[in-house]
Structures are given as structure tokens and as C-alpha cells.
Coordinates of C-alpha atoms and ligand atoms in Angstrom, one line a residue:
X1 CA 122.4 106.7 82.0
X2 CA 123.2 103.9 84.4
X3 CA 125.3 101.0 83.1
X4 CA 123.3 98.4 81.2
X5 CA 122.3 95.3 83.2
X6 CA 120.0 92.4 82.7
X7 CA 116.5 92.1 84.2
X8 CA 115.0 89.2 86.2
X9 CA 111.3 88.4 85.6
X10 CA 108.5 87.2 87.8
X11 CA 104.7 86.5 87.9
X12 CA 102.2 85.0 90.3
X13 CA 99.9 82.0 90.0
X14 CA 96.9 84.3 89.8
X15 CA 98.3 85.7 86.5
X16 CA 97.2 82.4 84.9
X17 CA 93.6 83.1 85.7
X18 CA 90.6 81.3 84.3
X19 CA 88.6 84.2 82.8
X20 CA 85.8 84.8 85.4
X21 CA 84.6 88.3 85.9
X22 CA 81.8 89.8 88.1
X23 CA 79.3 89.1 85.3
X24 CA 80.2 85.6 84.2
X25 CA 81.9 82.3 85.0
X26 CA 85.4 81.0 84.0
X27 CA 86.2 80.5 80.4
X28 CA 89.2 78.1 80.8
X29 CA 89.3 75.2 83.2
X30 CA 91.6 75.5 86.2
X31 CA 95.1 74.2 86.0
X32 CA 97.1 72.9 89.0
X33 CA 99.6 74.9 90.9
X34 CA 102.3 72.4 89.8
X35 CA 101.5 73.2 86.1
X36 CA 101.8 76.9 86.8
X37 CA 105.2 76.5 88.3
X38 CA 106.3 74.4 85.3
X39 CA 105.1 77.1 82.9
X40 CA 107.3 79.7 84.7
X41 CA 110.5 77.9 83.7
X42 CA 109.2 77.2 80.1
X43 CA 108.6 81.0 79.7
X44 CA 112.1 81.8 80.9
X45 CA 111.0 83.6 84.1
X46 CA 113.1 83.5 87.2
X47 CA 110.8 83.9 90.2
X48 CA 107.3 83.5 91.4
X49 CA 105.2 85.7 93.7
X50 CA 103.0 83.9 96.2
X51 CA 100.0 84.6 98.3
X52 CA 100.0 82.9 101.7
X53 CA 97.3 80.5 100.6
X54 CA 99.1 79.6 97.4
X55 CA 101.7 78.1 99.7
X56 CA 99.1 76.5 102.1
X57 CA 95.7 76.3 100.5
X58 CA 92.8 76.6 102.9
X59 CA 95.2 78.2 105.3
X60 CA 92.7 79.2 108.0
X61 CA 91.8 75.6 108.6
X62 CA 95.4 74.6 109.2
X63 CA 97.7 74.6 112.3
X64 CA 100.9 76.7 112.3
X65 CA 102.9 73.4 112.2
X66 CA 101.0 72.2 109.2
X67 CA 101.5 75.6 107.4
X68 CA 105.2 75.5 108.1
X69 CA 105.4 71.9 106.8
X70 CA 103.7 72.9 103.5
X71 CA 106.0 75.9 103.2
X72 CA 109.1 73.7 103.7
X73 CA 107.8 71.3 101.1
X74 CA 107.3 74.1 98.6
X75 CA 110.7 75.5 99.3
X76 CA 112.2 72.1 98.5
X77 CA 110.3 72.0 95.2
X78 CA 111.4 75.5 94.3
X79 CA 115.0 74.8 95.1
X80 CA 114.8 71.6 93.0
X81 CA 113.4 73.5 90.0
X82 CA 115.6 76.6 90.4
X83 CA 112.7 79.0 91.1
X84 CA 113.0 81.9 93.5
X85 CA 110.2 83.1 95.7
X86 CA 110.1 86.8 95.1
X87 CA 107.6 87.8 97.8
X88 CA 104.7 86.5 99.9
X89 CA 101.5 88.5 100.3
X90 CA 98.7 87.8 102.8
X91 CA 95.5 87.4 100.8
X92 CA 93.4 89.4 103.2
X93 CA 90.4 90.0 101.0
X94 CA 88.7 86.6 100.7
X95 CA 87.9 85.7 104.4
X96 CA 84.6 86.5 106.1
X97 CA 86.6 88.3 108.8
X98 CA 87.8 90.9 106.3
X99 CA 84.4 91.9 104.8
X100 CA 84.7 95.3 106.5
X101 CA 88.5 95.6 106.2
X102 CA 91.4 93.6 107.5
X103 CA 93.7 95.8 109.7
X104 CA 91.1 98.7 109.7
X105 CA 88.0 96.5 110.4
X106 CA 85.7 98.2 113.0
X107 CA 85.6 94.8 114.9
X108 CA 88.7 94.1 117.0
X109 CA 88.4 90.4 116.6
X110 CA 88.5 90.7 112.8
X111 CA 91.5 93.0 113.1
X112 CA 93.2 90.4 115.2
X113 CA 92.5 87.7 112.5
X114 CA 94.2 90.0 110.0
X115 CA 97.3 90.4 112.1
X116 CA 97.6 86.8 113.1
X117 CA 97.3 85.8 109.4
X118 CA 99.9 88.4 108.4
X119 CA 102.4 87.1 111.0
X120 CA 102.0 83.6 109.6
X121 CA 102.7 85.0 106.2
X122 CA 106.0 86.4 107.5
X123 CA 106.9 82.9 108.8
X124 CA 106.1 81.4 105.3
X125 CA 108.2 84.0 103.6
X126 CA 111.2 83.2 105.9
X127 CA 110.9 79.5 105.0
X128 CA 110.6 80.3 101.3
X129 CA 113.8 82.4 101.6
X130 CA 112.5 85.9 100.8
X131 CA 112.5 88.9 103.1
X132 CA 109.8 90.7 101.0
X133 CA 106.2 90.9 102.1
X134 CA 103.8 92.7 99.8
X135 CA 100.7 94.4 101.2
X136 CA 98.0 95.2 98.7
X137 CA 95.6 96.7 101.1
X138 CA 92.5 95.6 99.2
X139 CA 89.8 96.2 101.7
X140 CA 91.4 99.0 103.8
X141 CA 89.2 101.9 102.8
X142 CA 85.6 102.8 102.7
X143 CA 82.5 102.3 100.6
X144 CA 80.9 105.0 102.7
X145 CA 82.9 107.9 104.2
X146 CA 81.0 107.9 107.5
X147 CA 81.6 104.2 108.1
X148 CA 85.2 104.6 109.4
X149 CA 87.4 107.3 110.8
X150 CA 90.3 108.0 108.4
X151 CA 92.8 109.0 111.1
X152 CA 92.0 106.0 113.3
X153 CA 92.5 103.8 110.2
X154 CA 96.0 105.2 109.7
X155 CA 96.8 104.4 113.3
X156 CA 95.5 100.8 112.9
X157 CA 97.5 100.3 109.8
X158 CA 100.6 101.6 111.6
X159 CA 100.0 99.2 114.5
X160 CA 99.6 96.3 112.1
X161 CA 102.8 97.0 110.2
X162 CA 104.7 97.6 113.4
X163 CA 103.7 94.2 114.7
X164 CA 105.0 92.7 111.5
X165 CA 108.3 94.6 111.7
X166 CA 108.7 93.4 115.3
X167 CA 107.8 89.8 114.5
X168 CA 110.7 89.5 112.0
X169 CA 113.6 91.8 112.3
X170 CA 114.7 91.2 108.7
X171 CA 111.5 91.5 106.9
X172 CA 110.8 94.3 104.4
X173 CA 107.3 95.4 103.7
X174 CA 106.4 96.7 100.3
X175 CA 103.0 98.5 100.1
X176 CA 101.2 98.2 96.8
X177 CA 99.0 101.2 96.6
X178 CA 95.8 101.2 94.6
X179 CA 93.2 104.1 94.8
X180 CA 90.0 102.1 94.4
X181 CA 88.5 98.7 93.6
X182 CA 87.3 96.8 95.5
X183 CA 86.8 99.9 97.7
X184 CA 85.4 103.2 96.6
X185 CA 88.3 105.0 98.3
X186 CA 91.5 103.2 99.6
X187 CA 93.5 104.6 102.5
X188 CA 96.9 104.3 100.8
X189 CA 96.0 105.2 97.2
X190 CA 99.4 106.3 95.8
X191 CA 103.1 105.9 96.2
X192 CA 103.2 109.3 98.0
X193 CA 100.8 108.0 100.6
X194 CA 102.7 104.7 101.0
X195 CA 106.1 106.4 101.6
X196 CA 104.6 109.0 103.9
X197 CA 102.9 106.2 105.8
X198 CA 106.3 104.4 106.1
X199 CA 107.6 107.3 108.2
X200 CA 105.0 106.6 110.9
X201 CA 106.1 103.0 111.4
X202 CA 108.7 101.9 114.0
X203 CA 111.3 101.1 111.4
X204 CA 110.6 103.2 108.3
X205 CA 113.7 101.9 106.5
X206 CA 112.0 98.5 106.2
X207 CA 108.8 99.9 104.7
X208 CA 108.8 100.6 101.0
X209 CA 106.6 100.2 97.9
X210 CA 105.6 98.2 94.9
X211 CA 104.3 100.1 91.9
X212 CA 101.7 98.8 89.6
X213 CA 101.2 100.6 86.3
X214 CA 97.4 100.1 86.3
X215 CA 97.0 101.4 89.8
X216 CA 98.9 104.6 89.0
X217 CA 96.7 105.2 86.0
X218 CA 93.6 104.6 88.1
X219 CA 94.9 107.3 90.4
X220 CA 95.3 109.7 87.4
X221 CA 99.1 109.6 87.8
X222 CA 101.9 108.9 85.4
X223 CA 103.5 105.5 86.2
X224 CA 107.0 106.7 85.1
X225 CA 106.8 109.7 87.5
X226 CA 105.7 107.4 90.3
X227 CA 108.7 105.1 89.6
X228 CA 111.0 108.1 89.7
X229 CA 109.5 109.3 92.9
X230 CA 109.8 105.9 94.7
X231 CA 113.3 105.4 93.4
X232 CA 114.4 108.9 94.7
X233 CA 113.8 107.4 98.1
X234 CA 115.4 104.0 97.2
X235 CA 112.0 102.5 98.1
X236 CA 110.9 100.7 94.9
X237 CA 111.3 97.1 95.9
X238 CA 109.0 95.5 93.4
X239 CA 107.1 96.3 90.3
X240 CA 103.8 95.1 88.7
X241 CA 104.0 96.1 85.1
X242 CA 100.7 95.9 83.1
X243 CA 98.4 98.4 81.3
X244 CA 95.1 100.0 81.8
X245 CA 92.8 101.9 79.4
X246 CA 91.7 104.9 81.5
X247 CA 89.5 105.1 84.5
X248 CA 87.7 101.8 84.3
X249 CA 87.7 98.6 86.2
X250 CA 91.2 97.2 86.9
X251 CA 92.1 95.7 83.6
X252 CA 95.6 94.1 84.1
X253 CA 96.3 94.2 80.4
X254 CA 99.6 93.1 78.9
X255 CA 102.4 95.5 79.4
X256 CA 102.2 98.4 76.8
X257 CA 98.9 97.1 75.4
X258 CA 97.2 100.4 75.7
X259 CA 99.9 103.0 75.8
X260 CA 103.2 102.1 74.2
X261 CA 104.7 105.5 74.8
X262 CA 103.9 105.4 78.5
X263 CA 105.4 101.9 78.7
X264 CA 108.6 103.2 77.0
X265 CA 108.8 106.0 79.6
X266 CA 108.4 103.5 82.4
X267 CA 111.2 101.3 81.0
X268 CA 113.3 104.4 80.4
X269 CA 113.1 105.6 84.1
X270 CA 113.8 102.0 85.3
X271 CA 117.0 102.1 83.2
X272 CA 118.0 105.6 84.4
X273 CA 117.5 104.6 88.0
X274 CA 119.2 101.2 87.7
X275 CA 116.1 99.2 88.8
X276 CA 117.1 95.6 89.4
X277 CA 120.6 96.3 90.5
X278 CA 119.8 95.4 94.1
X279 CA 118.1 92.2 93.1
X280 CA 114.6 93.6 92.4
X281 CA 112.4 91.7 89.9
X282 CA 110.2 92.9 87.1
X283 CA 106.9 91.3 87.7
X284 CA 104.0 91.3 85.3
X285 CA 100.6 91.5 87.0
X286 CA 98.7 90.8 83.8
X287 CA 95.7 88.5 83.1
X288 CA 94.7 86.7 79.9
X289 CA 91.7 88.3 78.2
X290 CA 88.5 86.5 79.0
X291 CA 88.3 85.5 75.4
X292 CA 91.7 83.8 75.4
X293 CA 91.6 80.1 74.5
X294 CA 93.4 77.6 76.7
X295 CA 96.1 76.9 74.1
X296 CA 97.1 80.6 74.2
X297 CA 97.0 80.8 77.9
X298 CA 100.6 81.9 78.5
X299 CA 100.8 84.5 75.7
X300 CA 100.1 87.6 77.8
X301 CA 103.1 86.9 80.0
X302 CA 105.4 86.0 77.2
X303 CA 104.3 89.0 75.2
X304 CA 104.7 91.4 78.2
X305 CA 108.2 90.2 78.7
X306 CA 109.1 90.5 75.0
X307 CA 107.7 94.0 74.9
X308 CA 109.6 94.9 78.0
X309 CA 112.9 93.7 76.5
X310 CA 112.2 95.5 73.2
X311 CA 111.5 98.7 75.1
X312 CA 114.8 98.2 77.0
X313 CA 116.5 98.3 73.6
X314 CA 114.5 101.3 72.7
X315 CA 115.5 103.1 75.9
X316 CA 119.1 102.2 75.3
X317 CA 119.2 103.4 71.7
X318 CA 117.3 106.6 72.3
X319 CA 119.4 109.5 71.1
X320 CA 120.0 111.2 74.5
X321 CA 122.4 113.7 73.1
X322 CA 119.9 114.9 70.5
X323 CA 117.1 115.0 73.2
X324 CA 119.4 117.1 75.4
X325 CA 119.9 119.6 72.6
X326 CA 116.2 119.8 71.9
X327 CA 115.5 120.3 75.6
X328 CA 118.2 123.1 75.8
X329 CA 116.5 124.7 72.8
X330 CA 113.1 124.3 74.4
X331 CA 112.0 122.6 71.2
X332 CA 109.6 120.1 72.7
X333 CA 107.6 119.9 69.5
X334 CA 110.7 118.3 67.9
X335 CA 111.3 116.2 71.0
X336 CA 107.8 114.8 70.8
X337 CA 108.2 113.8 67.2
X338 CA 111.6 112.3 67.9
X339 CA 110.1 110.0 70.5
X340 CA 107.3 109.0 68.2
X341 CA 109.6 108.2 65.3
X342 CA 112.0 106.3 67.6
X343 CA 109.1 104.1 68.7
X344 CA 107.9 103.7 65.2
X345 CA 111.3 102.3 64.3
X346 CA 113.3 105.1 62.7
Ligands
LIG401 C1 95.1 93.9 92.5 C2 96.5 93.7 92.8 C3 96.9 92.2 93.2 C4 98.1 92.2 94.0 C5 98.4 90.8 94.5 C6 99.7 90.8 95.3 O1 94.7 94.9 92.0 O2 97.3 94.2 91.8 O3 97.0 91.5 92.0 O4 99.2 92.6 93.2 O5 97.4 90.3 95.2 O6 99.4 91.1 96.6
LIG402 MG1 99.4 94.0 91.6

């Protein structure tokens, strides 16, 4: 096992959400962005993830000069408070231009909007001091198979990413695959797709991945195996840990809330692969339950981090020698029980 190291933690402003769902309004009143930044330090987190319009709200109504000015102001504030910007992501799923997709929209004017906005996101990231751009390709897919051509869509995605890579020679792009929601079928649904896609771009070394637990489960895949796969290519540049109870809507539950053993296995492979040693963060893409009262608003983040750290202890104290023996003896029944008892505290 790789030498022990400490982890750095991160979340995004959207992880302090207000409880709205498609069937009902918010259940907690909105808090300011400044308040969210303050909570990050209180909770002992190190970095924040940003959408482009967290940095410059109402971004489409602003000039490039104004956006840069707001990014510089935020950078100053972050430096003052000792908070790192982990990544910036273009929020390409809210605008009227992206109703039918962003980079894969059938309308060239809408595609251009998506590219222009993405290039601005790269400029924001440079000002905030991060080289990492995350692309969750929310609307790149179909509700209806006949509505778009899959191969053409791949070409359009490559064109868009190539423009980003050319715009900033240092930027790295982490694709965050998700198989569905909001689309019926997404074009880059798994880590395998994301890493194969990277090979088609003009600088594949700068295109990698971000794994989210819930998205792997929605694809019917094992998050720990997905982590191992991405890390075999040195392409796991960020991580959204959370949990998900089967094939339902995207739940973004606290880490390990549904499946403690799967969470243990995710932490174990992160340990084995030395995740974090190149400066990568452990981010929690978790939301409070809709029922959560305002006074308990931060608990899901605090709990996820605590659970993660407890599971690091569990991974480090797992009896590897005994496990090896049981594997050699092909006694997987005993191995199974050994894992269960270890998690139960024996
Ligand atoms: C939604 C995604 C979303 C992204 C975030 C960063 O399912 O997980 O939360 O991680 O927008 O781009
Ligand atoms: Mg995510």
C-alpha cells in the first residue's frame, strides 16, 4: 500500500442548497455566497469548486472586462481567507441557448454561445489560480435518439474541447461523466467513454476525468473500479464523493449513507493508488436532505468528511496480510466476513 498521506477537502456553493426539487419549492431560505465561503473554513475544508456564474453572477449580461474584474476581486478574497479555488466549471445547462444541448446543439449559434462561454470560464480559472476545468456535460445527449447524430455529436465535443485546449496552453480538462439526468442518454456516460474521448482531442494528456460516486452507480458500475480504471491512466484529477440508492433520480446523499462497504472500497483504492499526492482534492458533491432544518444545514458536509476520515483509518488498519492469505486460499467466504467484521468494528 502507498505511504500514508493527508487529504485535502473541497465542496461547491451548490452543495449548500435550499431544498427545492422538481415537485416543490425551497425549504430553507437562501444564504449569501459570502456566508458559504465562511462556512468552508469553519468546517475545516481547504478549497471551493466554482461554477463560472458563482464568480460572476448573471454572467451573460456582463462584458469580458467586468467578468475579469469580478474574478480578480474574488481571487483577492480567497487569498485573504486562505481558500483555494479547486476548479471552475461552465454552468452550461441553465441558459436558453443550451435547451437542446451546449456543444452538441443542433443550432450553430447556440453551439457558439457554449464555446464562447467556456473560453470565458478558462479566463476566470486562470485568474482564480487553478488550471482545472470541469465539464459536466449535462445537456450533451438525447431525449430522443433520432434528434441528433451520435457520431456528429462526438465530433462537436472534440471541436469544443480542442478550442479550450488551444485557448489556454496550461489548462487541464476533467470530464465528469454521468449516464443520464437531465438527459435520457448522455454522450459521455462513463469514465471509459471520457478517457477514450480524450484520445480524440488535440492534446490528450490535458484531458482527464472526475469521478462522482452517484454517477457510477447510475451507470450500474462500481465506483471503486471506476477509480482504479481512471488512476491506471493517471487521469483522476478530481473526485465527487457522495452516495446513491440504486437507479433513481440523482440523490447526492452524504458519503457512505447508502452503502458503507462500497464507500470503504472507494477509500481503499484511493489509498492504494495514492490519490491526492499530486495535489488532487477530495470533493463532496452532497446535498442536504429536503427535510433538513436551517440549523443543521452544514451537517451533510461535515458528516461526509468525518466518514471519509474514519474509512481512511479502516483502510489503513485492514489486515492486508490476512486478506492475501484468504485470497491465495480462494476462501472468499472468509474474506467477505473479514471485511464485514472490520467495518463492524472488530
Ligand atoms: C450533477 C453534477 C454537478 C456537477 C457540478 C460541477 O449531477 O454532479 O453537481 O458536479 O455542476 O460541474
Ligand atoms: Mg458532481
